[in-house]
PDB file of C-alpha atoms and ligand atoms in Angstrom:
ATOM      1  CA  UNK Q 649      -0.135  -0.067   0.091  1.00 72.00           C
ATOM      2  CA  UNK Q 650       2.509   2.636  -1.244  1.00 74.00           C
ATOM      3  CA  UNK Q 651       0.533   5.203  -1.527  1.00 85.00           C
ATOM      4  CA  UNK Q 652      -1.311   5.228   1.538  1.00 88.00           C
ATOM      5  CA  UNK Q 653      -0.944   8.955   3.835  1.00 91.00           C
ATOM      6  CA  UNK Q 654      -3.640   8.862   6.351  1.00 95.00           C
ATOM      7  CA  UNK Q 655      -5.156   6.088   8.746  1.00 95.00           C
ATOM      8  CA  UNK Q 656      -8.506   7.703  10.584  1.00 96.00           C
ATOM      9  CA  UNK Q 657     -10.310   6.956  13.706  1.00 97.00           C
ATOM     10  CA  UNK Q 658     -13.199   8.721  13.547  1.00 98.00           C
ATOM     11  CA  UNK Q 659     -15.533   8.900  17.191  1.00 98.00           C
ATOM     12  CA  UNK Q 660     -19.153   9.119  15.381  1.00 98.00           C
ATOM     13  CA  UNK Q 661     -20.867   8.236  11.918  1.00 97.00           C
ATOM     14  CA  UNK Q 662     -20.895  12.068  10.830  1.00 97.00           C
ATOM     15  CA  UNK Q 663     -17.116  12.363  11.408  1.00 97.00           C
ATOM     16  CA  UNK Q 664     -15.970   9.033   9.090  1.00 98.00           C
ATOM     17  CA  UNK Q 665     -18.720   9.866   6.540  1.00 97.00           C
ATOM     18  CA  UNK Q 666     -16.689  13.248   6.026  1.00 96.00           C
ATOM     19  CA  UNK Q 667     -13.587  11.349   5.498  1.00 96.00           C
ATOM     20  CA  UNK Q 668     -15.069   9.371   2.459  1.00 96.00           C
ATOM     21  CA  UNK Q 669     -14.061   9.534  -1.505  1.00 93.00           C
ATOM     22  CA  UNK Q 670     -12.442   7.750  -4.110  1.00 92.00           C
ATOM     23  CA  UNK Q 671      -9.597   7.452  -2.586  1.00 91.00           C
ATOM     24  CA  UNK Q 672     -10.143   6.519   0.773  1.00 93.00           C
ATOM     25  CA  UNK Q 673     -11.491   2.593   1.817  1.00 93.00           C
ATOM     26  CA  UNK Q 674     -13.550   1.805   5.158  1.00 96.00           C
ATOM     27  CA  UNK Q 675     -11.785  -0.385   7.267  1.00 96.00           C
ATOM     28  CA  UNK Q 676     -13.886  -2.504   9.638  1.00 98.00           C
ATOM     29  CA  UNK Q 677     -12.575  -6.105  10.442  1.00 97.00           C
ATOM     30  CA  UNK Q 678     -10.044  -5.345   7.821  1.00 95.00           C
ATOM     31  CA  UNK Q 679      -9.573  -8.792   6.524  1.00 95.00           C
ATOM     32  CA  UNK Q 680     -10.303  -8.035   3.159  1.00 91.00           C
ATOM     33  CA  UNK Q 681      -8.074  -5.532   2.637  1.00 83.00           C
ATOM     34  CA  UNK Q 682      -5.268  -7.989   2.926  1.00 77.00           C
ATOM     35  CA  UNK Q 683      -6.045 -10.027   0.139  1.00 77.00           C
ATOM     36  CA  UNK Q 684      -7.295  -7.289  -2.043  1.00 78.00           C
ATOM     37  CA  UNK Q 685      -5.825  -6.219  -5.199  1.00 75.00           C
ATOM     38  CA  UNK Q 686      -6.533  -2.797  -4.821  1.00 76.00           C
ATOM     39  CA  UNK Q 687      -3.971  -1.555  -3.156  1.00 75.00           C
ATOM     40  CA  UNK Q 688      -3.955   2.543  -4.241  1.00 82.00           C
ATOM     41  CA  UNK Q 689      -6.075   3.923  -1.304  1.00 87.00           C
ATOM     42  CA  UNK Q 690      -4.188   6.852   0.114  1.00 91.00           C
ATOM     43  CA  UNK Q 691      -6.631   6.977   3.215  1.00 94.00           C
ATOM     44  CA  UNK Q 692      -7.988   4.358   5.189  1.00 95.00           C
ATOM     45  CA  UNK Q 693     -10.860   5.154   7.811  1.00 97.00           C
ATOM     46  CA  UNK Q 694     -11.571   2.482  10.465  1.00 98.00           C
ATOM     47  CA  UNK Q 695     -15.279   2.879  11.386  1.00 98.00           C
ATOM     48  CA  UNK Q 696     -14.812   0.196  14.465  1.00 98.00           C
ATOM     49  CA  UNK Q 697     -15.042   3.458  16.953  1.00 97.00           C
ATOM     50  CA  UNK Q 698     -18.305   5.165  15.608  1.00 98.00           C
ATOM     51  CA  UNK Q 699     -21.385   3.304  17.672  1.00 98.00           C
ATOM     52  CA  UNK Q 700     -22.020   0.889  15.354  1.00 98.00           C
ATOM     53  CA  UNK Q 701     -21.459  -2.292  17.534  1.00 98.00           C
ATOM     54  CA  UNK Q 702     -24.827  -3.201  19.195  1.00 98.00           C
ATOM     55  CA  UNK Q 703     -27.507  -6.041  19.088  1.00 98.00           C
ATOM     56  CA  UNK Q 704     -30.804  -4.243  20.081  1.00 98.00           C
ATOM     57  CA  UNK Q 705     -33.968  -6.538  20.476  1.00 97.00           C
ATOM     58  CA  UNK Q 706     -37.289  -4.516  19.966  1.00 95.00           C
ATOM     59  CA  UNK Q 707     -40.936  -5.445  19.559  1.00 90.00           C
ATOM     60  CA  UNK Q 708     -40.779  -8.422  16.382  1.00 92.00           C
ATOM     61  CA  UNK Q 709     -37.441  -7.442  14.986  1.00 97.00           C
ATOM     62  CA  UNK Q 710     -33.807  -7.266  16.084  1.00 98.00           C
ATOM     63  CA  UNK Q 711     -31.018  -4.598  14.703  1.00 98.00           C
ATOM     64  CA  UNK Q 712     -27.397  -5.251  14.296  1.00 98.00           C
ATOM     65  CA  UNK Q 713     -25.129  -2.634  13.945  1.00 98.00           C
ATOM     66  CA  UNK Q 714     -22.801  -3.091  11.034  1.00 98.00           C
ATOM     67  CA  UNK Q 715     -19.338  -3.362  13.041  1.00 98.00           C
ATOM     68  CA  UNK Q 716     -20.646  -6.243  15.347  1.00 98.00           C
ATOM     69  CA  UNK Q 717     -18.446  -8.735  14.599  1.00 98.00           C
ATOM     70  CA  UNK Q 718     -19.298 -12.358  13.801  1.00 98.00           C
ATOM     71  CA  UNK Q 719     -18.293 -13.747  17.395  1.00 98.00           C
ATOM     72  CA  UNK Q 720     -20.472 -11.476  18.951  1.00 98.00           C
ATOM     73  CA  UNK Q 721     -23.138 -12.594  17.065  1.00 98.00           C
ATOM     74  CA  UNK Q 722     -22.557 -16.253  17.519  1.00 98.00           C
ATOM     75  CA  UNK Q 723     -22.544 -15.293  21.573  1.00 98.00           C
ATOM     76  CA  UNK Q 724     -25.542 -13.450  21.105  1.00 98.00           C
ATOM     77  CA  UNK Q 725     -28.943 -15.205  22.796  1.00 97.00           C
ATOM     78  CA  UNK Q 726     -30.964 -12.231  21.014  1.00 97.00           C
ATOM     79  CA  UNK Q 727     -29.243 -13.242  17.685  1.00 98.00           C
ATOM     80  CA  UNK Q 728     -30.078 -17.154  18.360  1.00 96.00           C
ATOM     81  CA  UNK Q 729     -33.605 -16.140  18.177  1.00 94.00           C
ATOM     82  CA  UNK Q 730     -33.299 -14.673  14.556  1.00 96.00           C
ATOM     83  CA  UNK Q 731     -34.461 -17.259  12.091  1.00 94.00           C
ATOM     84  CA  UNK Q 732     -34.926 -20.027  14.641  1.00 93.00           C
ATOM     85  CA  UNK Q 733     -31.210 -20.102  14.766  1.00 96.00           C
ATOM     86  CA  UNK Q 734     -30.307 -19.536  11.068  1.00 97.00           C
ATOM     87  CA  UNK Q 735     -27.978 -16.706  11.282  1.00 98.00           C
ATOM     88  CA  UNK Q 736     -26.033 -17.913  14.556  1.00 98.00           C
ATOM     89  CA  UNK Q 737     -25.513 -21.288  12.334  1.00 97.00           C
ATOM     90  CA  UNK Q 738     -24.229 -19.225   9.227  1.00 97.00           C
ATOM     91  CA  UNK Q 739     -21.812 -17.076  11.545  1.00 98.00           C
ATOM     92  CA  UNK Q 740     -20.345 -20.164  13.305  1.00 97.00           C
ATOM     93  CA  UNK Q 741     -19.365 -21.179   9.505  1.00 96.00           C
ATOM     94  CA  UNK Q 742     -17.536 -18.213   8.758  1.00 96.00           C
ATOM     95  CA  UNK Q 743     -13.888 -19.188   8.478  1.00 94.00           C
ATOM     96  CA  UNK Q 744     -11.905 -19.763  11.802  1.00 95.00           C
ATOM     97  CA  UNK Q 745     -12.113 -18.487  15.347  1.00 96.00           C
ATOM     98  CA  UNK Q 746      -9.103 -15.325  14.793  1.00 96.00           C
ATOM     99  CA  UNK Q 747     -11.211 -14.271  11.687  1.00 96.00           C
ATOM    100  CA  UNK Q 748     -14.560 -14.453  13.412  1.00 97.00           C
ATOM    101  CA  UNK Q 749     -13.399 -12.242  16.327  1.00 98.00           C
ATOM    102  CA  UNK Q 750     -12.568  -9.729  13.551  1.00 98.00           C
ATOM    103  CA  UNK Q 751     -15.167 -10.228  10.711  1.00 98.00           C
ATOM    104  CA  UNK Q 752     -18.023  -7.660  10.580  1.00 98.00           C
ATOM    105  CA  UNK Q 753     -21.802  -7.869   9.722  1.00 98.00           C
ATOM    106  CA  UNK Q 754     -21.691  -4.814   7.356  1.00 98.00           C
ATOM    107  CA  UNK Q 755     -17.901  -6.374   6.370  1.00 97.00           C
ATOM    108  CA  UNK Q 756     -19.732  -9.292   5.176  1.00 97.00           C
ATOM    109  CA  UNK Q 757     -22.157  -7.716   3.085  1.00 97.00           C
ATOM    110  CA  UNK Q 758     -20.500  -4.626   1.815  1.00 96.00           C
ATOM    111  CA  UNK Q 759     -18.971  -6.118  -1.685  1.00 90.00           C
ATOM    112  CA  UNK Q 760     -19.628  -9.057  -3.388  1.00 81.00           C
ATOM    113  CA  UNK Q 761     -17.410 -12.095  -1.746  1.00 87.00           C
ATOM    114  CA  UNK Q 762     -18.952 -15.231  -3.827  1.00 88.00           C
ATOM    115  CA  UNK Q 763     -17.377 -17.200  -0.312  1.00 90.00           C
ATOM    116  CA  UNK Q 764     -19.778 -14.980   1.924  1.00 94.00           C
ATOM    117  CA  UNK Q 765     -21.937 -16.919   4.581  1.00 96.00           C
ATOM    118  CA  UNK Q 766     -24.391 -14.082   5.424  1.00 98.00           C
ATOM    119  CA  UNK Q 767     -25.921 -12.820   2.196  1.00 98.00           C
ATOM    120  CA  UNK Q 768     -28.213 -15.774   1.499  1.00 98.00           C
ATOM    121  CA  UNK Q 769     -29.518 -15.415   5.325  1.00 98.00           C
ATOM    122  CA  UNK Q 770     -30.408 -12.090   4.810  1.00 98.00           C
ATOM    123  CA  UNK Q 771     -32.204 -13.047   1.757  1.00 98.00           C
ATOM    124  CA  UNK Q 772     -34.268 -15.869   3.229  1.00 98.00           C
ATOM    125  CA  UNK Q 773     -35.105 -13.760   6.497  1.00 97.00           C
ATOM    126  CA  UNK Q 774     -36.379 -10.452   4.307  1.00 97.00           C
ATOM    127  CA  UNK Q 775     -33.674  -8.378   6.582  1.00 98.00           C
ATOM    128  CA  UNK Q 776     -33.801  -4.836   5.514  1.00 98.00           C
ATOM    129  CA  UNK Q 777     -29.806  -3.035   5.268  1.00 98.00           C
ATOM    130  CA  UNK Q 778     -30.169   0.948   6.740  1.00 98.00           C
ATOM    131  CA  UNK Q 779     -27.241   2.840   4.584  1.00 98.00           C
ATOM    132  CA  UNK Q 780     -26.569   6.433   5.547  1.00 98.00           C
ATOM    133  CA  UNK Q 781     -25.273   8.792   2.868  1.00 96.00           C
ATOM    134  CA  UNK Q 782     -22.874  11.958   3.149  1.00 93.00           C
ATOM    135  CA  UNK Q 783     -25.887  14.249   3.918  1.00 93.00           C
ATOM    136  CA  UNK Q 784     -26.878  12.246   6.794  1.00 93.00           C
ATOM    137  CA  UNK Q 785     -29.900  10.763   5.155  1.00 97.00           C
ATOM    138  CA  UNK Q 786     -30.745   7.413   6.078  1.00 97.00           C
ATOM    139  CA  UNK Q 787     -32.145   4.745   3.235  1.00 97.00           C
ATOM    140  CA  UNK Q 788     -33.840   1.241   4.276  1.00 98.00           C
ATOM    141  CA  UNK Q 789     -33.381  -1.157   1.503  1.00 97.00           C
ATOM    142  CA  UNK Q 790     -34.472  -4.741   1.371  1.00 97.00           C
ATOM    143  CA  UNK Q 791     -32.007  -7.334   1.242  1.00 97.00           C
ATOM    144  CA  UNK Q 792     -33.273  -8.756  -2.012  1.00 96.00           C
ATOM    145  CA  UNK Q 793     -33.182  -5.471  -3.819  1.00 96.00           C
ATOM    146  CA  UNK Q 794     -29.964  -4.493  -2.216  1.00 96.00           C
ATOM    147  CA  UNK Q 795     -28.017  -8.081  -3.353  1.00 95.00           C
ATOM    148  CA  UNK Q 796     -29.723  -7.434  -7.101  1.00 93.00           C
ATOM    149  CA  UNK Q 797     -28.772  -3.920  -7.552  1.00 88.00           C
ATOM    150  CA  UNK Q 798     -28.456  -1.308  -4.707  1.00 85.00           C
ATOM    151  CA  UNK Q 799     -25.124  -2.135  -2.928  1.00 87.00           C
ATOM    152  CA  UNK Q 800     -23.405   0.493  -0.651  1.00 94.00           C
ATOM    153  CA  UNK Q 801     -21.805   3.227  -2.861  1.00 94.00           C
ATOM    154  CA  UNK Q 802     -18.680   5.103  -2.215  1.00 92.00           C
ATOM    155  CA  UNK Q 803     -19.432   7.904   0.402  1.00 95.00           C
ATOM    156  CA  UNK Q 804     -22.031   5.483   2.281  1.00 97.00           C
ATOM    157  CA  UNK Q 805     -21.651   3.487   5.024  1.00 98.00           C
ATOM    158  CA  UNK Q 806     -24.074   0.304   6.209  1.00 98.00           C
ATOM    159  CA  UNK Q 807     -25.184   1.438   9.335  1.00 98.00           C
ATOM    160  CA  UNK Q 808     -27.220  -1.534  10.408  1.00 98.00           C
ATOM    161  CA  UNK Q 809     -29.349  -4.654   9.605  1.00 98.00           C
ATOM    162  CA  UNK Q 810     -32.897  -5.484  10.854  1.00 98.00           C
ATOM    163  CA  UNK Q 811     -33.869  -8.734  10.955  1.00 98.00           C
ATOM    164  CA  UNK Q 812     -37.601  -9.893  11.607  1.00 96.00           C
ATOM    165  CA  UNK Q 813     -38.067 -12.363  14.333  1.00 92.00           C
ATOM    166  CA  UNK Q 814     -40.269 -15.214  12.652  1.00 84.00           C
ATOM    167  CA  UNK Q 815     -40.296 -18.048  15.079  1.00 83.00           C
ATOM    168  CA  UNK Q 816     -43.330 -20.440  13.248  1.00 88.00           C
ATOM    169  CA  UNK Q 817     -41.266 -20.256   9.848  1.00 94.00           C
ATOM    170  CA  UNK Q 818     -38.970 -23.229   9.215  1.00 96.00           C
ATOM    171  CA  UNK Q 819     -35.488 -22.459   8.508  1.00 97.00           C
ATOM    172  CA  UNK Q 820     -32.446 -23.913   7.241  1.00 97.00           C
ATOM    173  CA  UNK Q 821     -28.663 -22.837   5.947  1.00 98.00           C
ATOM    174  CA  UNK Q 822     -25.996 -25.001   4.127  1.00 96.00           C
ATOM    175  CA  UNK Q 823     -22.640 -24.578   3.622  1.00 96.00           C
ATOM    176  CA  UNK Q 824     -20.740 -27.012   1.479  1.00 95.00           C
ATOM    177  CA  UNK Q 825     -17.089 -26.983   2.052  1.00 93.00           C
ATOM    178  CA  UNK Q 826     -14.434 -29.611   2.379  1.00 90.00           C
ATOM    179  CA  UNK Q 827     -13.382 -28.427   5.910  1.00 88.00           C
ATOM    180  CA  UNK Q 828     -15.019 -26.280   8.679  1.00 80.00           C
ATOM    181  CA  UNK Q 829     -12.375 -24.028   7.740  1.00 83.00           C
ATOM    182  CA  UNK Q 830     -12.267 -24.088   4.120  1.00 87.00           C
ATOM    183  CA  UNK Q 831     -14.134 -21.825   2.075  1.00 89.00           C
ATOM    184  CA  UNK Q 832     -17.499 -22.711   0.713  1.00 92.00           C
ATOM    185  CA  UNK Q 833     -18.201 -24.581  -2.393  1.00 92.00           C
ATOM    186  CA  UNK Q 834     -21.917 -23.879  -2.396  1.00 95.00           C
ATOM    187  CA  UNK Q 835     -23.880 -21.610   0.322  1.00 96.00           C
ATOM    188  CA  UNK Q 836     -27.755 -22.423   0.714  1.00 97.00           C
ATOM    189  CA  UNK Q 837     -30.727 -20.920   2.853  1.00 98.00           C
ATOM    190  CA  UNK Q 838     -34.386 -21.781   2.988  1.00 98.00           C
ATOM    191  CA  UNK Q 839     -37.097 -20.154   4.846  1.00 97.00           C
ATOM    192  CA  UNK Q 840     -40.777 -20.706   4.431  1.00 97.00           C
ATOM    193  CA  UNK Q 841     -44.023 -21.466   6.598  1.00 95.00           C
ATOM    194  CA  UNK Q 842     -45.645 -24.420   6.849  1.00 94.00           C
ATOM    195  CA  UNK Q 843     -49.583 -23.795   7.085  1.00 94.00           C
ATOM    196  CA  UNK Q 844     -51.525 -26.516   7.658  1.00 92.00           C
ATOM    197  CA  UNK Q 845     -48.942 -29.314   5.707  1.00 93.00           C
ATOM    198  CA  UNK Q 846     -48.676 -26.512   2.696  1.00 96.00           C
ATOM    199  CA  UNK Q 847     -45.585 -24.137   1.926  1.00 97.00           C
ATOM    200  CA  UNK Q 848     -46.496 -20.787   2.272  1.00 97.00           C
ATOM    201  CA  UNK Q 849     -44.264 -17.608   1.140  1.00 97.00           C
ATOM    202  CA  UNK Q 850     -40.644 -19.821   0.085  1.00 98.00           C
ATOM    203  CA  UNK Q 851     -37.618 -18.141   0.188  1.00 98.00           C
ATOM    204  CA  UNK Q 852     -34.580 -19.896  -1.493  1.00 98.00           C
ATOM    205  CA  UNK Q 853     -31.166 -18.182  -1.953  1.00 98.00           C
ATOM    206  CA  UNK Q 854     -27.994 -19.346  -3.014  1.00 97.00           C
ATOM    207  CA  UNK Q 855     -24.427 -18.293  -3.852  1.00 95.00           C
ATOM    208  CA  UNK Q 856     -21.049 -19.507  -4.082  1.00 92.00           C
ATOM    209  CA  UNK Q 857     -22.379 -21.545  -7.631  1.00 89.00           C
ATOM    210  CA  UNK Q 858     -23.582 -18.138  -8.902  1.00 89.00           C
ATOM    211  CA  UNK Q 859     -23.785 -14.642  -8.001  1.00 90.00           C
ATOM    212  CA  UNK Q 860     -25.900 -14.341  -4.873  1.00 94.00           C
ATOM    213  CA  UNK Q 861     -29.659 -14.485  -5.777  1.00 94.00           C
ATOM    214  CA  UNK Q 862     -33.053 -15.759  -4.814  1.00 97.00           C
ATOM    215  CA  UNK Q 863     -34.163 -18.215  -6.908  1.00 97.00           C
ATOM    216  CA  UNK Q 864     -37.929 -17.269  -7.682  1.00 96.00           C
ATOM    217  CA  UNK Q 865     -39.051 -19.821 -10.222  1.00 96.00           C
ATOM    218  CA  UNK Q 866     -38.738 -22.094  -7.374  1.00 97.00           C
ATOM    219  CA  UNK Q 867     -40.421 -20.099  -5.000  1.00 98.00           C
ATOM    220  CA  UNK Q 868     -43.081 -20.041  -7.459  1.00 97.00           C
ATOM    221  CA  UNK Q 869     -43.349 -23.618  -8.110  1.00 97.00           C
ATOM    222  CA  UNK Q 870     -43.456 -24.284  -4.327  1.00 97.00           C
ATOM    223  CA  UNK Q 871     -46.003 -21.637  -3.368  1.00 98.00           C
ATOM    224  CA  UNK Q 872     -49.170 -23.205  -2.030  1.00 97.00           C
ATOM    225  CA  UNK Q 873     -48.103 -26.847  -2.570  1.00 96.00           C
ATOM    226  CA  UNK Q 874     -48.687 -29.564  -0.148  1.00 96.00           C
ATOM    227  CA  UNK Q 875     -45.346 -30.974   1.457  1.00 94.00           C
ATOM    228  CA  UNK Q 876     -47.023 -34.714   1.732  1.00 92.00           C
ATOM    229  CA  UNK Q 877     -48.106 -34.686  -1.911  1.00 93.00           C
ATOM    230  CA  UNK Q 878     -44.542 -32.667  -3.298  1.00 93.00           C
ATOM    231  CA  UNK Q 879     -42.985 -33.935  -6.099  1.00 94.00           C
ATOM    232  CA  UNK Q 880     -39.269 -33.219  -4.657  1.00 93.00           C
ATOM    233  CA  UNK Q 881     -37.903 -34.662  -8.457  1.00 93.00           C
ATOM    234  CA  UNK Q 882     -39.638 -32.053 -10.094  1.00 94.00           C
ATOM    235  CA  UNK Q 883     -38.433 -29.169  -7.898  1.00 96.00           C
ATOM    236  CA  UNK Q 884     -34.786 -30.761  -8.000  1.00 96.00           C
ATOM    237  CA  UNK Q 885     -35.166 -30.677 -11.186  1.00 95.00           C
ATOM    238  CA  UNK Q 886     -36.455 -26.833 -11.604  1.00 96.00           C
ATOM    239  CA  UNK Q 887     -34.148 -25.789  -9.365  1.00 96.00           C
ATOM    240  CA  UNK Q 888     -30.621 -27.037 -11.097  1.00 94.00           C
ATOM    241  CA  UNK Q 889     -31.944 -25.442 -14.664  1.00 94.00           C
ATOM    242  CA  UNK Q 890     -32.981 -21.993 -13.090  1.00 94.00           C
ATOM    243  CA  UNK Q 891     -29.716 -21.449 -11.359  1.00 94.00           C
ATOM    244  CA  UNK Q 892     -26.720 -20.530 -13.685  1.00 93.00           C
ATOM    245  CA  UNK Q 893     -24.454 -22.460 -12.193  1.00 91.00           C
ATOM    246  CA  UNK Q 894     -20.831 -21.720 -12.920  1.00 90.00           C
ATOM    247  CA  UNK Q 895     -17.862 -24.301 -12.569  1.00 89.00           C
ATOM    248  CA  UNK Q 896     -14.502 -23.142 -10.764  1.00 86.00           C
ATOM    249  CA  UNK Q 897     -11.310 -24.723 -10.128  1.00 86.00           C
ATOM    250  CA  UNK Q 898     -12.636 -26.529  -7.250  1.00 85.00           C
ATOM    251  CA  UNK Q 899     -15.684 -28.384  -8.824  1.00 88.00           C
ATOM    252  CA  UNK Q 900     -17.487 -28.760 -12.182  1.00 93.00           C
ATOM    253  CA  UNK Q 901     -21.178 -27.137 -12.823  1.00 93.00           C
ATOM    254  CA  UNK Q 902     -22.391 -30.588 -13.252  1.00 95.00           C
ATOM    255  CA  UNK Q 903     -20.995 -31.533  -9.686  1.00 94.00           C
ATOM    256  CA  UNK Q 904     -22.108 -28.312  -8.397  1.00 94.00           C
ATOM    257  CA  UNK Q 905     -25.756 -28.860  -9.873  1.00 94.00           C
ATOM    258  CA  UNK Q 906     -25.761 -32.559  -8.258  1.00 95.00           C
ATOM    259  CA  UNK Q 907     -24.969 -31.080  -5.037  1.00 95.00           C
ATOM    260  CA  UNK Q 908     -27.349 -27.824  -4.988  1.00 96.00           C
ATOM    261  CA  UNK Q 909     -29.926 -30.706  -5.694  1.00 96.00           C
ATOM    262  CA  UNK Q 910     -29.022 -32.895  -2.881  1.00 96.00           C
ATOM    263  CA  UNK Q 911     -28.806 -30.185  -0.096  1.00 97.00           C
ATOM    264  CA  UNK Q 912     -32.267 -28.675  -1.320  1.00 97.00           C
ATOM    265  CA  UNK Q 913     -33.952 -32.299  -0.965  1.00 96.00           C
ATOM    266  CA  UNK Q 914     -32.708 -32.729   2.316  1.00 96.00           C
ATOM    267  CA  UNK Q 915     -34.137 -29.165   3.367  1.00 97.00           C
ATOM    268  CA  UNK Q 916     -37.373 -30.090   2.041  1.00 96.00           C
ATOM    269  CA  UNK Q 917     -37.228 -33.440   3.076  1.00 94.00           C
ATOM    270  CA  UNK Q 918     -36.774 -31.902   6.958  1.00 95.00           C
ATOM    271  CA  UNK Q 919     -39.603 -29.589   6.668  1.00 95.00           C
ATOM    272  CA  UNK Q 920     -41.882 -32.290   6.237  1.00 91.00           C
ATOM    273  CA  UNK Q 921     -40.598 -34.225   8.805  1.00 89.00           C
ATOM    274  CA  UNK Q 922     -40.648 -31.398  11.265  1.00 85.00           C
ATOM    275  CA  UNK Q 923     -43.731 -30.378  10.177  1.00 73.00           C
ATOM    276  CA  UNK Q 924     -43.059 -26.621  10.510  1.00 58.00           C
TER     277      UNK Q 924
HETATM  278  C1  LIG I 970      -8.405 -16.235   4.810  1.00 72.86           C
HETATM  279  C2  LIG I 970     -10.260 -15.925   4.886  1.00 72.86           C
HETATM  280  C3  LIG I 970     -10.738 -16.989   4.907  1.00 72.86           C
HETATM  281  C4  LIG I 970     -12.699 -16.148   4.854  1.00 72.86           C
HETATM  282  N1  LIG I 970     -13.330 -17.242   5.057  1.00 72.86           N
HETATM  283  C5  LIG I 970     -14.732 -16.594   4.982  1.00 72.86           C
HETATM  284  C6  LIG I 970     -16.105 -17.497   5.087  1.00 72.86           C
HETATM  285  O1  LIG I 970     -15.586 -18.618   5.102  1.00 72.86           O
HETATM  286  N2  LIG I 970     -17.124 -16.854   5.030  1.00 72.86           N
HETATM  287  C7  LIG I 970     -17.191 -15.932   5.041  1.00 72.86           C
HETATM  288  O2  LIG I 970     -18.737 -15.376   5.004  1.00 72.86           O
HETATM  289  N3  LIG I 970     -16.283 -14.811   4.992  1.00 72.86           N
HETATM  290  C8  LIG I 970     -15.333 -15.093   4.730  1.00 72.86           C
HETATM  291  N4  LIG I 970     -13.654 -14.228   4.860  1.00 72.86           N
HETATM  292  C9  LIG I 970     -14.226 -12.747   5.402  1.00 72.86           C
HETATM  293  C10 LIG I 970     -14.866 -12.464   3.746  1.00 72.86           C
HETATM  294  O3  LIG I 970     -13.706 -12.924   2.503  1.00 72.86           O
HETATM  295  C11 LIG I 970     -14.499 -10.961   4.098  1.00 72.86           C
HETATM  296  O4  LIG I 970     -13.217 -10.704   4.645  1.00 72.86           O
HETATM  297  C12 LIG I 970     -15.331 -10.393   4.965  1.00 72.86           C
HETATM  298  O5  LIG I 970     -16.770 -10.573   5.164  1.00 72.86           O
HETATM  299  C13 LIG I 970     -14.877  -8.847   5.404  1.00 72.86           C
HETATM  300  O6  LIG I 970     -15.316  -8.175   6.571  1.00 72.86           O
HETATM  301  P1  LIG I 970     -15.083  -7.202   7.280  1.00 72.86           P
HETATM  302  O7  LIG I 970     -15.063  -6.774   8.673  1.00 72.86           O
HETATM  303  O8  LIG I 970     -13.156  -7.674   7.504  1.00 72.86           O
HETATM  304  O9  LIG I 970     -14.639  -6.119   6.464  1.00 72.86           O
HETATM  305  P2  LIG I 970     -13.336  -5.188   5.643  1.00 72.86           P
HETATM  306  O10 LIG I 970     -12.461  -6.227   5.285  1.00 72.86           O
HETATM  307  O11 LIG I 970     -13.024  -4.061   6.689  1.00 72.86           O
HETATM  308  O12 LIG I 970     -13.997  -4.480   4.474  1.00 72.86           O
HETATM  309  C14 LIG I 970     -14.586  -4.826   3.540  1.00 72.86           C
HETATM  310  C15 LIG I 970     -15.101  -3.630   2.299  1.00 72.86           C
HETATM  311  O13 LIG I 970     -16.564  -3.616   2.831  1.00 72.86           O
HETATM  312  C16 LIG I 970     -16.247  -2.095   2.879  1.00 72.86           C
HETATM  313  N5  LIG I 970     -17.230  -2.180   4.546  1.00 72.86           N
HETATM  314  C17 LIG I 970     -17.173  -2.567   5.335  1.00 72.86           C
HETATM  315  N6  LIG I 970     -17.942  -2.428   6.539  1.00 72.86           N
HETATM  316  C18 LIG I 970     -18.904  -1.493   5.969  1.00 72.86           C
HETATM  317  C19 LIG I 970     -19.872  -0.699   6.042  1.00 72.86           C
HETATM  318  N7  LIG I 970     -20.088  -0.681   7.396  1.00 72.86           N
HETATM  319  N8  LIG I 970     -20.465   0.512   5.251  1.00 72.86           N
HETATM  320  C20 LIG I 970     -20.040   0.761   3.924  1.00 72.86           C
HETATM  321  N9  LIG I 970     -18.863  -0.282   3.529  1.00 72.86           N
HETATM  322  C21 LIG I 970     -18.359  -1.256   4.676  1.00 72.86           C
HETATM  323  C22 LIG I 970     -15.004  -2.143   3.280  1.00 72.86           C
HETATM  324  O14 LIG I 970     -14.729  -0.793   2.953  1.00 72.86           O
HETATM  325  C23 LIG I 970     -14.317  -2.781   2.110  1.00 72.86           C
HETATM  326  O15 LIG I 970     -14.450  -2.460   0.788  1.00 72.86           O
HETATM  327  C24 LIG I 970     -12.728 -15.114   5.021  1.00 72.86           C
HETATM  328  C25 LIG I 970     -11.643 -13.989   4.921  1.00 72.86           C
HETATM  329  C26 LIG I 970     -10.289 -14.672   4.817  1.00 72.86           C
HETATM  330  C27 LIG I 970      -9.309 -13.645   5.147  1.00 72.86           C
END
């Protein structure tokens, strides 16, 4: 980082915003800059002291500040109530202990990291992302919109993420990797209601094998279907053809499509068994 001239530690969100421009990079956990190809920044702004480290329970939702670390989320009994523990599980499967101690919620969703574990969780849980711009204006963006085309821009800071608490929903999260600390080969999350044995409002999100996305074709196919009469093979076939699976040096497209089907079949069978 030969061009680096300043390292700033602001004490408020307003102060942090005042330093942001094209030549500046925000540092939260700081884990990405170590591996980033872009080392041309003149100024780094550390946002870990601007008051965004919190987990707050409200009536039917939980607000998590963007600099809250993965370990802090794992240890929180409030976070365990979000999506029947789906956020806690996804956090537990991120990297290793030293990294979990510094990686932050905001840092995991600010850019597109194909191996990032949290975006699929935000998508299936209908989380909302609060972004603040240089004028101090707050924008609330649904996770679906955010990951489609509304990522945080230069001059903005992710302030917090709002998670609804829906304890009557069925949720599952899977990260397929060779070891627990390995980068993901496939990341997937599923959430839906079981109303009298039928699937209602299904949310399916995948990443790593494709750009993080919800799978609306399969969500439409599943809507209102009775679990006991579900043609799982048809669902799996539709899933494999609707996701634009890409291969990488770790595994082929065919292998990943196969894996996608197996993991989702397992989730649907568990939903049937649980009756929720
Ligand atoms: C060896 C290794 C293994 C890893 N394995 C996994 C894994 O298995 N699963 C997983 O999910 N992640 C994993 N990660 C972490 C992931 O790759 C990112 O590095 C991490 O999520 C970034 O979080 P951070 O808090 O360190 O953010 P930083 O590195 O500080 O920032 C990342 C980017 O986000 C921006 N940013 C950060 N916070 C905000 C904010 N509040 N508002 C606006 N912009 C912001 C920064 O400017 C920067 O561009 C791994 C990282 C490493 C180094």
